[in-house]
Amino acid sequence: QSALTQPRSVSGSPGQSVTISCTGTSSDVGGHNYVSWFQQHPGKAPKVIIYDVSKRPSGVPDRFSGSKSGNSASLTISGLQAEDEADYYCCSYVGSYKVFGGGTKLTVL
Amino acid sequence: QVQLVQSGSELKKPGASVIVSCKTSGYTFTNYAMNWVRQAPGQGLEWMAWINTNTGQPTYAQGFTGRFVFSLDTSVNTAYLQISSLKAEDTAVYYCAREAVGGFDHWGQGTLVSVSS
């Protein structure tokens, strides 16, 4: 299973919005609605912030939103805050398997 | 509350073996699949396998067959990852992650396995 494609880095100023893309194929991202997004701060375990393309676990601010179109999923973070600076990973089911994206480093300027 | 507590860091020599444990609490162990994820230094997340906690049957990602063994002890609600014939490139943080509907909802804190002569 090939890794999903994410931009290596994105940046934005506090209060702005940023979008991180996650591109796969019709076998993974495009084939169902089981796409998750994880936030990982340095030295910490990943934390789920979006699951099933656009659902937010309880406790995750509504500044985080997810969507999908065709073989690509997107994570949008609005009203950027300093604490949003982290690595972000998408993840998709591929039949019985899972595959992660390569990760995107978000810098809050 | 749901907790996944992993064993501590390990420093091993090439060719040795290591066992990483993931002890769970706060939920019914057999109601959720368990996954393992690797993160090499400075690299991204890499999915390794998932284990059916009812049957103990693992499903491995490509590249994690042979030297990697995933197992369970349901009597102590614990999942295990054993890596044999360790190589320098196995140096990484290994995470266990509970799989709920929609994906991985709880993660262990990670276990650093360092392989060096």
mmCIF file of C-alpha atoms in Angstrom:
data_model
loop_
_atom_site.group_PDB
_atom_site.id
_atom_site.type_symbol
_atom_site.label_atom_id
_atom_site.label_comp_id
_atom_site.label_asym_id
_atom_site.label_seq_id
_atom_site.Cartn_x
_atom_site.Cartn_y
_atom_site.Cartn_z
ATOM 1 C CA GLN A 1 0.000 0.000 0.000
ATOM 2 C CA SER A 2 1.479 3.347 -1.041
ATOM 3 C CA ALA A 3 1.415 6.253 1.359
ATOM 4 C CA LEU A 4 -1.158 8.947 0.774
ATOM 5 C CA THR A 5 0.229 12.223 -0.561
ATOM 6 C CA GLN A 6 0.304 15.285 1.667
ATOM 7 C CA PRO A 7 2.201 18.566 1.288
ATOM 8 C CA ARG A 8 5.378 18.522 3.352
ATOM 9 C CA SER A 9 4.569 21.824 4.992
ATOM 10 C CA VAL A 10 1.990 24.592 5.239
ATOM 11 C CA SER A 11 1.965 27.810 7.191
ATOM 12 C CA GLY A 12 -0.384 30.542 8.257
ATOM 13 C CA SER A 13 -0.675 33.470 10.618
ATOM 14 C CA PRO A 14 -2.802 33.444 13.750
ATOM 15 C CA GLY A 15 -6.458 33.870 12.898
ATOM 16 C CA GLN A 16 -6.036 32.718 9.310
ATOM 17 C CA SER A 17 -7.236 29.447 7.782
ATOM 18 C CA VAL A 18 -5.123 26.721 6.268
ATOM 19 C CA THR A 19 -6.060 23.605 4.339
ATOM 20 C CA ILE A 20 -4.039 20.408 4.165
ATOM 21 C CA SER A 21 -4.725 18.006 1.327
ATOM 22 C CA CYS A 22 -4.449 14.232 1.315
ATOM 23 C CA THR A 23 -4.467 12.561 -2.080
ATOM 24 C CA GLY A 24 -4.936 8.867 -2.653
ATOM 25 C CA THR A 25 -6.674 6.629 -5.134
ATOM 26 C CA SER A 26 -10.072 5.119 -5.734
ATOM 27 C CA SER A 27 -8.890 2.125 -3.686
ATOM 28 C CA ASP A 28 -8.369 4.131 -0.530
ATOM 29 C CA VAL A 29 -9.499 7.732 -0.036
ATOM 30 C CA GLY A 30 -11.882 7.679 -2.956
ATOM 31 C CA GLY A 31 -13.420 4.323 -2.191
ATOM 32 C CA HIS A 32 -15.198 5.007 1.092
ATOM 33 C CA ASN A 33 -15.662 7.531 3.899
ATOM 34 C CA TYR A 34 -13.120 6.137 6.362
ATOM 35 C CA VAL A 35 -10.579 8.935 6.352
ATOM 36 C CA SER A 36 -9.109 10.198 9.613
ATOM 37 C CA TRP A 37 -6.820 13.060 10.526
ATOM 38 C CA PHE A 38 -4.328 13.089 13.385
ATOM 39 C CA GLN A 39 -2.465 15.902 15.086
ATOM 40 C CA GLN A 40 0.944 15.162 16.577
ATOM 41 C CA HIS A 41 2.964 17.550 18.697
ATOM 42 C CA PRO A 42 6.702 16.873 19.112
ATOM 43 C CA GLY A 43 7.404 13.957 21.409
ATOM 44 C CA LYS A 44 3.720 13.159 21.827
ATOM 45 C CA ALA A 45 1.419 10.432 20.576
ATOM 46 C CA PRO A 46 -0.903 11.288 17.689
ATOM 47 C CA LYS A 47 -4.396 12.483 18.545
ATOM 48 C CA VAL A 48 -7.430 11.975 16.329
ATOM 49 C CA ILE A 49 -9.069 15.250 15.308
ATOM 50 C CA ILE A 50 -11.269 14.089 12.427
ATOM 51 C CA TYR A 51 -12.691 10.670 11.593
ATOM 52 C CA ASP A 52 -15.062 9.375 8.902
ATOM 53 C CA VAL A 53 -13.951 12.280 6.649
ATOM 54 C CA SER A 54 -15.686 15.051 8.579
ATOM 55 C CA LYS A 55 -16.669 13.954 12.096
ATOM 56 C CA ARG A 56 -15.044 15.538 15.121
ATOM 57 C CA PRO A 57 -14.467 13.616 18.358
ATOM 58 C CA SER A 58 -15.802 15.306 21.453
ATOM 59 C CA GLY A 59 -13.398 17.918 22.737
ATOM 60 C CA VAL A 60 -11.960 18.827 19.339
ATOM 61 C CA PRO A 61 -12.685 22.478 18.515
ATOM 62 C CA ASP A 62 -14.971 23.164 15.589
ATOM 63 C CA ARG A 63 -12.111 25.147 14.046
ATOM 64 C CA PHE A 64 -11.053 21.785 12.662
ATOM 65 C CA SER A 65 -13.096 20.467 9.748
ATOM 66 C CA GLY A 66 -12.691 17.746 7.162
ATOM 67 C CA SER A 67 -14.028 17.099 3.708
ATOM 68 C CA LYS A 68 -13.477 14.884 0.698
ATOM 69 C CA SER A 69 -13.813 15.151 -3.049
ATOM 70 C CA GLY A 70 -13.011 12.232 -5.291
ATOM 71 C CA ASN A 71 -9.677 10.718 -4.319
ATOM 72 C CA SER A 72 -8.627 13.652 -2.142
ATOM 73 C CA ALA A 73 -9.483 14.559 1.420
ATOM 74 C CA SER A 74 -8.813 17.870 3.117
ATOM 75 C CA LEU A 75 -8.356 19.168 6.626
ATOM 76 C CA THR A 76 -9.134 22.829 7.197
ATOM 77 C CA ILE A 77 -8.079 24.661 10.320
ATOM 78 C CA SER A 78 -9.715 28.039 10.721
ATOM 79 C CA GLY A 79 -8.827 30.739 13.222
ATOM 80 C CA LEU A 80 -5.273 29.440 13.532
ATOM 81 C CA GLN A 81 -3.817 29.442 17.014
ATOM 82 C CA ALA A 82 -0.242 29.026 18.151
ATOM 83 C CA GLU A 83 -1.032 25.635 19.661
ATOM 84 C CA ASP A 84 -2.114 24.325 16.266
ATOM 85 C CA GLU A 85 1.541 24.199 15.223
ATOM 86 C CA ALA A 86 2.129 20.458 14.861
ATOM 87 C CA ASP A 87 2.413 17.633 12.356
ATOM 88 C CA TYR A 88 -0.795 16.441 10.741
ATOM 89 C CA TYR A 89 -1.404 13.029 9.202
ATOM 90 C CA CYS A 90 -4.287 11.661 7.196
ATOM 91 C CA CYS A 91 -5.146 7.969 7.302
ATOM 92 C CA SER A 92 -7.406 5.840 5.152
ATOM 93 C CA TYR A 93 -8.676 2.308 5.176
ATOM 94 C CA VAL A 94 -7.654 0.176 2.224
ATOM 95 C CA GLY A 95 -9.733 -2.972 2.508
ATOM 96 C CA SER A 96 -8.397 -4.727 5.618
ATOM 97 C CA TYR A 97 -5.371 -2.463 5.737
ATOM 98 C CA LYS A 98 -4.694 1.142 6.670
ATOM 99 C CA VAL A 99 -2.385 3.677 5.108
ATOM 100 C CA PHE A 100 -1.121 7.004 6.416
ATOM 101 C CA GLY A 101 -0.159 10.106 4.536
ATOM 102 C CA GLY A 102 3.423 11.269 4.717
ATOM 103 C CA GLY A 103 2.552 14.052 7.132
ATOM 104 C CA THR A 104 2.365 17.842 6.927
ATOM 105 C CA LYS A 105 4.166 20.220 9.232
ATOM 106 C CA LEU A 106 1.994 23.212 10.086
ATOM 107 C CA THR A 107 3.863 26.340 11.096
ATOM 108 C CA VAL A 108 1.960 29.183 12.730
ATOM 109 C CA LEU A 109 3.841 32.316 11.781
ATOM 110 C CA GLN B 1 -11.147 6.149 31.463
ATOM 111 C CA VAL B 2 -9.591 4.378 28.516
ATOM 112 C CA GLN B 3 -5.837 3.924 28.899
ATOM 113 C CA LEU B 4 -3.190 2.239 26.802
ATOM 114 C CA VAL B 5 0.101 2.068 28.683
ATOM 115 C CA GLN B 6 3.151 0.815 26.847
ATOM 116 C CA SER B 7 6.369 -0.631 28.188
ATOM 117 C CA GLY B 8 9.471 1.494 28.518
ATOM 118 C CA SER B 9 12.248 2.352 26.100
ATOM 119 C CA GLU B 10 14.579 -0.394 24.970
ATOM 120 C CA LEU B 11 18.183 -0.336 23.778
ATOM 121 C CA LYS B 12 19.149 -3.468 21.898
ATOM 122 C CA LYS B 13 22.045 -4.736 19.834
ATOM 123 C CA PRO B 14 21.603 -5.824 16.230
ATOM 124 C CA GLY B 15 20.355 -9.394 16.026
ATOM 125 C CA ALA B 16 18.608 -9.291 19.390
ATOM 126 C CA SER B 17 14.876 -9.453 20.011
ATOM 127 C CA VAL B 18 12.515 -7.109 21.802
ATOM 128 C CA ILE B 19 8.967 -7.291 23.118
ATOM 129 C CA VAL B 20 6.843 -4.172 23.446
ATOM 130 C CA SER B 21 3.707 -4.436 25.551
ATOM 131 C CA CYS B 22 0.533 -2.370 25.489
ATOM 132 C CA LYS B 23 -1.571 -2.796 28.629
ATOM 133 C CA THR B 24 -5.121 -1.530 28.342
ATOM 134 C CA SER B 25 -7.744 -0.551 30.879
ATOM 135 C CA GLY B 26 -11.050 1.244 31.084
ATOM 136 C CA TYR B 27 -12.871 -0.738 28.400
ATOM 137 C CA THR B 28 -13.667 -4.258 27.270
ATOM 138 C CA PHE B 29 -10.466 -5.365 25.535
ATOM 139 C CA THR B 30 -12.111 -7.748 23.090
ATOM 140 C CA ASN B 31 -14.623 -5.186 21.850
ATOM 141 C CA TYR B 32 -12.009 -3.222 19.907
ATOM 142 C CA ALA B 33 -9.290 -4.168 17.459
ATOM 143 C CA MET B 34 -5.724 -3.183 18.251
ATOM 144 C CA ASN B 35 -3.325 -1.625 15.792
ATOM 145 C CA TRP B 36 0.420 -0.993 15.807
ATOM 146 C CA VAL B 37 2.074 2.011 14.188
ATOM 147 C CA ARG B 38 5.773 2.747 13.705
ATOM 148 C CA GLN B 39 7.462 6.129 13.569
ATOM 149 C CA ALA B 40 11.140 6.208 12.672
ATOM 150 C CA PRO B 41 13.169 9.181 13.931
ATOM 151 C CA GLY B 42 12.088 12.344 12.151
ATOM 152 C CA GLN B 43 9.737 10.372 9.914
ATOM 153 C CA GLY B 44 5.997 9.928 9.524
ATOM 154 C CA LEU B 45 3.562 7.363 10.826
ATOM 155 C CA GLU B 46 3.600 3.902 9.279
ATOM 156 C CA TRP B 47 0.806 1.421 9.854
ATOM 157 C CA MET B 48 2.128 -2.033 10.765
ATOM 158 C CA ALA B 49 -0.799 -4.313 11.570
ATOM 159 C CA TRP B 50 -4.133 -4.759 13.223
ATOM 160 C CA ILE B 51 -5.202 -7.614 15.470
ATOM 161 C CA ASN B 52 -8.659 -9.029 15.947
ATOM 162 C CA THR B 53 -8.822 -9.119 19.739
ATOM 163 C CA ASN B 54 -11.511 -11.800 19.649
ATOM 164 C CA THR B 55 -9.608 -14.295 17.526
ATOM 165 C CA GLY B 56 -6.036 -13.075 17.942
ATOM 166 C CA GLN B 57 -5.688 -13.054 14.158
ATOM 167 C CA PRO B 58 -3.315 -10.348 12.917
ATOM 168 C CA THR B 59 -3.341 -8.644 9.526
ATOM 169 C CA TYR B 60 0.096 -7.377 8.576
ATOM 170 C CA ALA B 61 1.130 -4.521 6.345
ATOM 171 C CA GLN B 62 3.705 -5.251 3.680
ATOM 172 C CA GLY B 63 7.151 -5.098 5.198
ATOM 173 C CA PHE B 64 6.071 -6.292 8.625
ATOM 174 C CA THR B 65 5.919 -10.005 8.098
ATOM 175 C CA GLY B 66 8.510 -12.505 9.249
ATOM 176 C CA ARG B 67 10.426 -10.692 11.990
ATOM 177 C CA PHE B 68 7.366 -8.997 13.476
ATOM 178 C CA VAL B 69 4.907 -10.924 15.625
ATOM 179 C CA PHE B 70 1.745 -9.410 17.045
ATOM 180 C CA SER B 71 -0.022 -11.189 19.878
ATOM 181 C CA LEU B 72 -2.472 -10.773 22.736
ATOM 182 C CA ASP B 73 -3.059 -11.926 26.292
ATOM 183 C CA THR B 74 -6.749 -11.307 26.880
ATOM 184 C CA SER B 75 -6.434 -12.418 30.518
ATOM 185 C CA VAL B 76 -4.458 -9.237 31.232
ATOM 186 C CA ASN B 77 -5.927 -7.059 28.471
ATOM 187 C CA THR B 78 -2.535 -6.623 26.864
ATOM 188 C CA ALA B 79 -1.240 -6.585 23.302
ATOM 189 C CA TYR B 80 2.345 -7.399 22.378
ATOM 190 C CA LEU B 81 4.718 -6.648 19.541
ATOM 191 C CA GLN B 82 7.794 -8.819 19.231
ATOM 192 C CA ILE B 83 10.567 -7.959 16.814
ATOM 193 C CA SER B 84 13.327 -10.462 16.218
ATOM 194 C CA SER B 85 16.694 -10.187 14.462
ATOM 195 C CA LEU B 86 16.717 -6.466 15.140
ATOM 196 C CA LYS B 87 18.343 -4.153 12.610
ATOM 197 C CA ALA B 88 19.430 -0.552 12.912
ATOM 198 C CA GLU B 89 16.534 0.463 10.695
ATOM 199 C CA ASP B 90 14.085 -0.905 13.275
ATOM 200 C CA THR B 91 15.007 2.039 15.487
ATOM 201 C CA ALA B 92 11.714 3.843 15.964
ATOM 202 C CA VAL B 93 8.897 4.701 18.313
ATOM 203 C CA TYR B 94 6.237 2.023 18.252
ATOM 204 C CA TYR B 95 2.650 2.905 19.163
ATOM 205 C CA CYS B 96 -0.357 0.763 19.903
ATOM 206 C CA ALA B 97 -3.697 2.291 18.994
ATOM 207 C CA ARG B 98 -7.234 1.171 19.754
ATOM 208 C CA GLU B 99 -9.489 1.013 16.747
ATOM 209 C CA ALA B 100 -13.044 2.216 17.148
ATOM 210 C CA VAL B 101 -15.640 2.843 14.470
ATOM 211 C CA GLY B 102 -14.014 5.362 12.191
ATOM 212 C CA GLY B 103 -10.427 4.861 13.232
ATOM 213 C CA PHE B 104 -7.854 5.034 16.010
ATOM 214 C CA ASP B 105 -9.421 6.773 18.985
ATOM 215 C CA HIS B 106 -6.899 6.056 21.753
ATOM 216 C CA TRP B 107 -3.144 5.628 21.529
ATOM 217 C CA GLY B 108 -0.429 4.384 23.816
ATOM 218 C CA GLN B 109 2.323 6.799 24.771
ATOM 219 C CA GLY B 110 4.797 5.106 22.452
ATOM 220 C CA THR B 111 7.839 2.930 23.077
ATOM 221 C CA LEU B 112 11.242 3.891 21.715
ATOM 222 C CA VAL B 113 13.228 0.924 20.481
ATOM 223 C CA SER B 114 16.840 1.802 19.713
ATOM 224 C CA VAL B 115 19.065 -0.662 17.888
ATOM 225 C CA SER B 116 22.779 0.022 18.044
ATOM 226 C CA SER B 117 25.987 -1.895 18.454
#
